[in-house]
Amino acid sequence: MDHGGGAAPARRGSRGGPGRRLRRGDVAERGVLISPTKKQSSVITRLWLQQHKPNRHHETLSEDVCPGRCELQRICYNTKPGAARTMKIEASLKGSKSKRLQTSVSVHPDAIEKTIDDIMELKRINPDVNPQLGVSLQACLLQIVGYRNLIAEVEKLRREPYDSENPQHEEMLLKLWKCLKPNSPLKARISKQWCEIGFQGDDPKTDFRGMGLLGLYNLVYFAEWDTEIAQQVLSDSLHPKYREVTKKELSQLSKAEWEKKKFDKAIGYSFAIVGINITDLAYNLLVSGALKTHFYNVAPEAPTLTHFQQTFCYLMHEFHKFWIEEDPLDIMEFNRVREKFHKRTLKQLQNPEMALCPHFAASESLMNM
């Protein structure tokens, strides 16, 4: 009977014949299907499990079983370079069932190349067929390992106290003064002049207790490499500016509020003390992992102490503008303003494409990773 030119339906065949549908447990013997007995099926299942059971010398992951590319390949091929890719790779490695993959995020930087080879071997990826994957994974691991090492380096500086008997410490402190007040020589090491750049007393060493040398390192970097902005922020902190009130805000003020506003004074702050406080803010952003977004977007390879100090410069300048915008009633509002600024920064860093310092942009090589 003609079925519209299509092939005639297959007849139901004999046992094992071509017309019978395959059933679970069927095995092939010389091209003929044989349905095993219940006992035979159990033996076949055990043999299959023994052949596919992972051992110490051949680790397998659940994601390897899926057809096509493994998770690391999918991330590298489907996500552009930067924080989005690196953070996904980091999460994948940390969440792996393989100890070798879990520990790959904490290897020594010199061992990264060998670690990439191990990952490729473990995931059964041919580097000759997938050469770009190795390059991408290496870039991600350099950032991941570099971030961990940066935390250790920053923590070491934070824990090192300022020592007035250490010539290097003293030299850095005097350098801070010269950068901020180039036309006003310091008359003595112990002097009330230190209050002019925002220290609390006549000897700054007592103000570094909270952040150790890290606070001094950051202040010196800001004063030396962003001198113009640092001097302007210092000047504004001593001679605070009023925030310009918009016409809309004026229209919403009552007569009593307007009278109060006319006699309201702009509030300044202690430059050096705030710098140490913003150092604490930057430190907490780093240790909490919040700065990964920023560093993975601006550092093509491992983020360094310089990247951290550049971030401090940005935060110091932004906090200064935020302080003016908030127009606090007095210095007692500092903690409120700081906390609000901290929350705003955290929100910005939730964007995987965020780079806090636009003038410290990543190099073009990042786009080729």
Short mmCIF file of C-alpha atoms in Angstrom, two decimals:
data_model
loop_
_atom_site.label_atom_id
_atom_site.label_comp_id
_atom_site.label_asym_id
_atom_site.label_seq_id
_atom_site.Cartn_x
_atom_site.Cartn_y
_atom_site.Cartn_z
CA MET A 1 0.00 0.00 0.00
CA ASP A 2 1.34 3.39 -0.97
CA HIS A 3 1.84 5.85 1.93
CA GLY A 4 2.42 9.02 0.02
CA GLY A 5 5.83 8.04 -1.31
CA GLY A 6 7.22 7.40 2.20
CA ALA A 7 8.89 4.25 3.36
CA ALA A 8 6.61 1.45 4.41
CA PRO A 9 6.42 0.91 8.18
CA ALA A 10 8.77 -1.76 9.46
CA ARG A 11 7.19 -5.05 10.38
CA ARG A 12 7.44 -6.30 13.89
CA GLY A 13 10.47 -8.55 13.78
CA SER A 14 11.40 -11.67 15.63
CA ARG A 15 13.20 -11.52 18.95
CA GLY A 16 16.32 -9.46 18.53
CA GLY A 17 15.39 -8.63 14.93
CA PRO A 18 15.56 -5.22 13.37
CA GLY A 19 11.86 -4.57 13.82
CA ARG A 20 11.89 -4.69 17.64
CA ARG A 21 12.44 -1.52 19.68
CA LEU A 22 15.44 -1.40 22.01
CA ARG A 23 14.72 -1.94 25.65
CA ARG A 24 16.83 -0.88 28.61
CA GLY A 25 19.36 -3.58 29.38
CA ASP A 26 19.60 -4.96 25.83
CA VAL A 27 23.16 -5.79 24.73
CA ALA A 28 24.52 -6.49 21.30
CA GLU A 29 26.23 -9.76 20.40
CA ARG A 30 27.51 -10.14 16.80
CA GLY A 31 24.94 -7.60 15.57
CA VAL A 32 21.97 -9.37 17.22
CA LEU A 33 20.12 -7.87 20.16
CA ILE A 34 19.77 -10.10 23.17
CA SER A 35 17.60 -9.25 26.18
CA PRO A 36 19.52 -10.39 29.27
CA THR A 37 17.88 -12.05 32.21
CA LYS A 38 17.49 -10.11 35.47
CA LYS A 39 20.63 -11.75 36.89
CA GLN A 40 22.65 -11.03 33.75
CA SER A 41 21.45 -7.39 33.75
CA SER A 42 22.79 -6.95 37.28
CA VAL A 43 26.21 -8.28 36.25
CA ILE A 44 26.33 -5.97 33.21
CA THR A 45 25.49 -2.95 35.39
CA ARG A 46 28.29 -3.81 37.86
CA LEU A 47 30.81 -4.19 35.03
CA TRP A 48 29.82 -0.82 33.54
CA LEU A 49 30.15 0.92 36.91
CA GLN A 50 33.61 -0.61 37.49
CA GLN A 51 34.81 0.59 34.08
CA HIS A 52 33.55 4.17 34.66
CA LYS A 53 34.32 4.52 38.37
CA PRO A 54 36.81 7.39 38.96
CA ASN A 55 40.02 6.61 40.83
CA ARG A 56 42.98 8.50 42.26
CA HIS A 57 44.74 8.64 38.92
CA HIS A 58 41.74 9.66 36.82
CA GLU A 59 39.45 12.22 38.42
CA THR A 60 36.21 13.04 36.66
CA LEU A 61 33.64 15.72 37.33
CA SER A 62 29.89 15.68 36.86
CA GLU A 63 30.16 18.53 34.36
CA ASP A 64 32.49 16.41 32.18
CA VAL A 65 29.69 13.94 31.49
CA CYS A 66 27.61 16.50 29.59
CA PRO A 67 28.22 16.52 25.85
CA GLY A 68 30.23 19.29 24.20
CA ARG A 69 32.37 21.75 26.06
CA CYS A 70 33.07 21.67 29.79
CA GLU A 71 32.02 24.53 32.07
CA LEU A 72 35.42 26.28 31.93
CA GLN A 73 35.29 26.26 28.13
CA ARG A 74 31.75 27.63 28.07
CA ILE A 75 32.70 30.47 30.41
CA CYS A 76 35.82 31.45 28.45
CA TYR A 77 34.12 31.27 25.06
CA ASN A 78 30.83 32.91 26.08
CA THR A 79 31.96 35.64 28.51
CA LYS A 80 34.11 38.62 27.58
CA PRO A 81 37.40 39.23 29.45
CA GLY A 82 37.25 41.06 32.74
CA ALA A 83 35.48 40.64 36.05
CA ALA A 84 32.48 38.75 34.65
CA ARG A 85 34.69 36.00 33.20
CA THR A 86 37.27 35.82 36.00
CA MET A 87 34.68 35.66 38.77
CA LYS A 88 32.79 32.86 36.98
CA ILE A 89 36.03 30.91 36.50
CA GLU A 90 36.91 31.43 40.16
CA ALA A 91 33.48 30.22 41.31
CA SER A 92 33.69 27.19 39.00
CA LEU A 93 37.12 26.16 40.28
CA LYS A 94 36.25 26.68 43.94
CA GLY A 95 32.97 24.78 43.55
CA SER A 96 34.53 21.84 41.75
CA LYS A 97 34.45 18.34 43.23
CA SER A 98 38.09 17.95 42.26
CA LYS A 99 40.61 18.93 44.93
CA ARG A 100 43.12 19.71 42.20
CA LEU A 101 40.78 22.30 40.71
CA GLN A 102 39.84 23.72 44.10
CA THR A 103 43.48 24.34 45.03
CA SER A 104 44.34 25.86 41.64
CA VAL A 105 43.09 29.28 42.84
CA SER A 106 45.74 29.40 45.59
CA VAL A 107 48.89 28.22 43.80
CA HIS A 108 52.12 30.24 43.66
CA PRO A 109 52.22 32.59 40.64
CA ASP A 110 55.22 30.65 39.26
CA ALA A 111 53.12 27.48 39.23
CA ILE A 112 50.21 28.91 37.21
CA GLU A 113 51.47 27.66 33.85
CA LYS A 114 51.81 24.09 35.12
CA THR A 115 48.42 24.40 36.81
CA ILE A 116 46.85 25.30 33.46
CA ASP A 117 48.42 22.18 31.92
CA ASP A 118 47.01 20.07 34.77
CA ILE A 119 43.52 21.55 34.29
CA MET A 120 43.61 20.90 30.55
CA GLU A 121 44.71 17.30 31.16
CA LEU A 122 42.12 16.75 33.88
CA LYS A 123 39.32 18.13 31.71
CA ARG A 124 40.57 16.15 28.68
CA ILE A 125 41.05 19.29 26.59
CA ASN A 126 43.55 19.17 23.75
CA PRO A 127 45.65 22.39 23.98
CA ASP A 128 46.51 22.15 20.28
CA VAL A 129 42.83 22.19 19.35
CA ASN A 130 41.94 24.81 22.00
CA PRO A 131 45.02 27.11 22.24
CA GLN A 132 43.03 30.21 23.24
CA LEU A 133 41.52 28.44 26.25
CA GLY A 134 44.91 28.12 27.94
CA VAL A 135 45.62 31.83 27.40
CA SER A 136 42.23 32.82 28.83
CA LEU A 137 42.53 30.54 31.86
CA GLN A 138 46.04 31.83 32.56
CA ALA A 139 44.84 35.45 32.51
CA CYS A 140 42.02 34.57 34.94
CA LEU A 141 44.30 32.64 37.31
CA LEU A 142 46.85 35.47 37.34
CA GLN A 143 44.10 37.82 38.51
CA ILE A 144 42.66 35.36 41.06
CA VAL A 145 46.02 34.42 42.58
CA GLY A 146 47.20 38.03 42.37
CA TYR A 147 44.18 39.25 44.35
CA ARG A 148 44.93 36.78 47.15
CA ASN A 149 48.57 37.86 47.22
CA LEU A 150 47.57 41.53 47.25
CA ILE A 151 45.45 40.95 50.36
CA ALA A 152 48.49 39.37 52.05
CA GLU A 153 50.74 42.29 51.05
CA VAL A 154 48.24 44.91 52.22
CA GLU A 155 47.65 43.04 55.48
CA LYS A 156 51.40 42.96 56.15
CA LEU A 157 51.64 46.76 55.77
CA ARG A 158 48.57 47.26 57.95
CA ARG A 159 50.08 45.18 60.73
CA GLU A 160 53.45 46.96 60.64
CA PRO A 161 53.39 49.86 63.13
CA TYR A 162 54.97 53.22 62.42
CA ASP A 163 58.42 53.35 64.03
CA SER A 164 59.96 56.78 64.59
CA GLU A 165 63.33 55.06 65.04
CA ASN A 166 63.13 53.65 61.49
CA PRO A 167 64.82 56.08 59.02
CA GLN A 168 62.63 54.83 56.12
CA HIS A 169 59.43 55.51 58.04
CA GLU A 170 60.61 58.97 59.00
CA GLU A 171 61.67 59.71 55.44
CA MET A 172 58.21 58.81 54.12
CA LEU A 173 56.51 61.02 56.70
CA LEU A 174 58.68 64.01 55.79
CA LYS A 175 58.01 63.30 52.10
CA LEU A 176 54.28 63.58 52.79
CA TRP A 177 54.78 67.05 54.25
CA LYS A 178 56.97 68.23 51.34
CA CYS A 179 54.45 67.03 48.74
CA LEU A 180 51.48 68.66 50.44
CA LYS A 181 53.20 71.84 51.70
CA PRO A 182 56.13 72.45 49.31
CA ASN A 183 56.33 76.16 50.18
CA SER A 184 56.16 75.76 53.96
CA PRO A 185 59.25 74.11 55.48
CA LEU A 186 58.64 71.96 58.54
CA LYS A 187 60.31 73.72 61.48
CA ALA A 188 60.71 70.61 63.65
CA ARG A 189 59.88 66.91 63.57
CA ILE A 190 57.66 67.33 66.64
CA SER A 191 55.52 70.32 65.75
CA LYS A 192 51.99 71.69 65.78
CA GLN A 193 52.47 72.23 62.04
CA TRP A 194 51.35 68.64 61.46
CA CYS A 195 47.81 69.79 62.26
CA GLU A 196 47.93 71.85 59.06
CA ILE A 197 47.72 68.66 56.99
CA GLY A 198 45.15 67.04 59.25
CA PHE A 199 47.00 65.15 61.97
CA GLN A 200 45.61 65.38 65.50
CA GLY A 201 48.71 66.36 67.43
CA ASP A 202 52.32 67.41 67.18
CA ASP A 203 53.56 63.84 66.37
CA PRO A 204 51.74 61.96 63.57
CA LYS A 205 53.05 58.54 64.61
CA THR A 206 50.20 58.13 67.10
CA ASP A 207 47.60 58.57 64.34
CA PHE A 208 48.87 55.58 62.34
CA ARG A 209 47.98 53.01 65.00
CA GLY A 210 44.78 51.83 63.33
CA MET A 211 46.14 51.19 59.83
CA GLY A 212 49.88 50.99 60.49
CA LEU A 213 52.18 51.78 57.58
CA LEU A 214 49.36 51.20 55.09
CA GLY A 215 47.83 54.57 55.99
CA LEU A 216 51.14 56.37 55.44
CA TYR A 217 51.83 54.51 52.18
CA ASN A 218 48.46 55.58 50.79
CA LEU A 219 48.74 59.21 51.85
CA VAL A 220 52.24 59.51 50.37
CA TYR A 221 51.12 57.91 47.10
CA PHE A 222 48.17 60.30 46.84
CA ALA A 223 50.35 63.34 47.59
CA GLU A 224 53.15 62.25 45.23
CA TRP A 225 51.27 60.88 42.20
CA ASP A 226 48.01 62.87 42.34
CA THR A 227 49.63 66.01 43.78
CA GLU A 228 47.32 68.65 42.31
CA ILE A 229 44.14 66.90 43.47
CA ALA A 230 45.66 66.05 46.86
CA GLN A 231 46.64 69.67 47.48
CA GLN A 232 43.19 70.87 46.40
CA VAL A 233 41.43 68.38 48.69
CA LEU A 234 43.69 69.47 51.56
CA SER A 235 42.91 73.14 50.88
CA ASP A 236 39.16 72.46 50.72
CA SER A 237 39.30 70.49 53.98
CA LEU A 238 40.84 73.52 55.70
CA HIS A 239 38.64 76.07 53.93
CA PRO A 240 35.43 74.12 53.28
CA LYS A 241 33.22 75.00 50.34
CA TYR A 242 29.48 75.42 50.40
CA ARG A 243 27.43 73.06 48.34
CA GLU A 244 25.52 75.01 45.73
CA VAL A 245 21.80 74.92 46.48
CA THR A 246 19.62 74.33 43.45
CA LYS A 247 16.55 76.41 42.62
CA LYS A 248 14.36 73.39 43.29
CA GLU A 249 15.86 72.95 46.76
CA LEU A 250 15.41 76.66 47.49
CA SER A 251 11.74 76.48 46.59
CA GLN A 252 11.27 73.62 49.07
CA LEU A 253 12.92 75.41 52.01
CA SER A 254 10.73 77.05 54.63
CA LYS A 255 11.52 80.59 55.77
CA ALA A 256 13.04 79.26 59.03
CA GLU A 257 15.19 76.73 57.14
CA TRP A 258 16.35 79.43 54.74
CA GLU A 259 17.34 81.75 57.61
CA LYS A 260 19.28 78.89 59.19
CA LYS A 261 20.91 78.06 55.86
CA LYS A 262 22.16 81.62 55.41
CA PHE A 263 24.18 81.43 58.64
CA ASP A 264 25.14 77.78 58.28
CA LYS A 265 28.88 77.16 57.98
CA ALA A 266 30.43 74.61 55.65
CA ILE A 267 32.19 71.92 57.65
CA GLY A 268 35.76 70.86 56.95
CA TYR A 269 37.65 67.80 58.17
CA SER A 270 41.15 66.62 59.09
CA PHE A 271 42.78 65.59 55.81
CA ALA A 272 45.31 63.04 57.15
CA ILE A 273 42.87 61.48 59.63
CA VAL A 274 40.23 61.09 56.92
CA GLY A 275 42.91 59.61 54.63
CA ILE A 276 43.67 56.94 57.23
CA ASN A 277 39.94 56.33 57.62
CA ILE A 278 39.44 55.95 53.87
CA THR A 279 42.41 53.56 53.90
CA ASP A 280 40.39 51.44 56.34
CA LEU A 281 37.41 51.60 53.97
CA ALA A 282 39.55 50.52 50.99
CA TYR A 283 41.09 47.72 53.09
CA ASN A 284 37.66 46.34 54.01
CA LEU A 285 36.50 46.50 50.40
CA LEU A 286 39.59 44.51 49.42
CA VAL A 287 39.37 41.84 52.13
CA SER A 288 35.61 41.35 51.63
CA GLY A 289 36.18 40.65 47.93
CA ALA A 290 34.12 43.66 46.82
CA LEU A 291 37.09 45.12 44.93
CA LYS A 292 37.40 42.04 42.73
CA THR A 293 35.01 43.63 40.24
CA HIS A 294 37.21 46.70 39.92
CA PHE A 295 40.60 44.96 39.92
CA TYR A 296 39.58 42.21 37.50
CA ASN A 297 38.47 44.94 35.09
CA VAL A 298 41.52 47.22 35.37
CA ALA A 299 44.40 44.78 35.90
CA PRO A 300 45.12 42.65 32.79
CA GLU A 301 47.11 40.27 34.98
CA ALA A 302 47.76 40.27 38.73
CA PRO A 303 46.49 43.32 40.66
CA THR A 304 49.30 44.99 42.60
CA LEU A 305 49.79 47.36 45.52
CA THR A 306 49.89 50.20 42.97
CA HIS A 307 46.36 49.29 41.85
CA PHE A 308 45.24 49.41 45.48
CA GLN A 309 46.86 52.82 46.00
CA GLN A 310 45.26 54.16 42.83
CA THR A 311 41.93 52.98 44.18
CA PHE A 312 42.63 54.84 47.41
CA CYS A 313 43.27 58.04 45.43
CA TYR A 314 39.94 57.62 43.69
CA LEU A 315 38.07 56.93 46.93
CA MET A 316 39.70 59.90 48.67
CA HIS A 317 38.70 62.29 45.89
CA GLU A 318 35.19 60.86 45.60
CA PHE A 319 34.64 61.00 49.36
CA HIS A 320 35.68 64.66 49.36
CA LYS A 321 33.05 65.48 46.71
CA PHE A 322 30.50 63.34 48.57
CA TRP A 323 31.21 65.21 51.81
CA ILE A 324 30.53 68.55 50.15
CA GLU A 325 27.35 67.17 48.56
CA GLU A 326 26.09 65.83 51.90
CA ASP A 327 26.73 69.21 53.58
CA PRO A 328 26.91 67.84 57.15
CA LEU A 329 25.97 70.04 60.09
CA ASP A 330 29.17 69.24 62.00
CA ILE A 331 32.10 66.80 62.12
CA MET A 332 30.05 64.50 64.37
CA GLU A 333 28.21 63.41 61.21
CA PHE A 334 31.37 61.95 59.75
CA ASN A 335 30.45 58.32 60.50
CA ARG A 336 27.02 58.74 58.92
CA VAL A 337 28.48 60.26 55.76
CA ARG A 338 31.22 57.63 55.60
CA GLU A 339 28.74 54.76 55.93
CA LYS A 340 26.53 56.23 53.22
CA PHE A 341 29.55 56.61 50.95
CA HIS A 342 30.59 53.02 51.70
CA LYS A 343 27.15 51.70 50.71
CA ARG A 344 27.19 53.73 47.49
CA THR A 345 30.60 52.31 46.56
CA LEU A 346 29.47 48.75 47.30
CA LYS A 347 26.47 49.24 45.05
CA GLN A 348 28.71 50.46 42.23
CA LEU A 349 30.95 47.41 42.61
CA GLN A 350 28.00 45.05 42.15
CA ASN A 351 28.10 45.94 38.46
CA PRO A 352 30.44 43.34 36.84
CA GLU A 353 31.60 45.94 34.31
CA MET A 354 32.50 48.52 36.95
CA ALA A 355 35.94 50.15 36.97
CA LEU A 356 36.21 52.74 39.72
CA CYS A 357 39.15 54.65 38.28
CA PRO A 358 38.52 55.58 34.64
CA HIS A 359 41.94 57.25 34.32
CA PHE A 360 43.60 54.02 35.48
CA ALA A 361 41.98 51.94 32.69
CA ALA A 362 43.11 48.42 31.79
CA SER A 363 45.57 47.97 28.96
CA GLU A 364 44.42 46.95 25.51
CA SER A 365 46.00 43.52 26.02
CA LEU A 366 43.09 42.60 28.31
CA MET A 367 40.79 42.49 25.30
CA ASN A 368 42.90 39.79 23.69
CA MET A 369 42.87 37.40 26.63
#
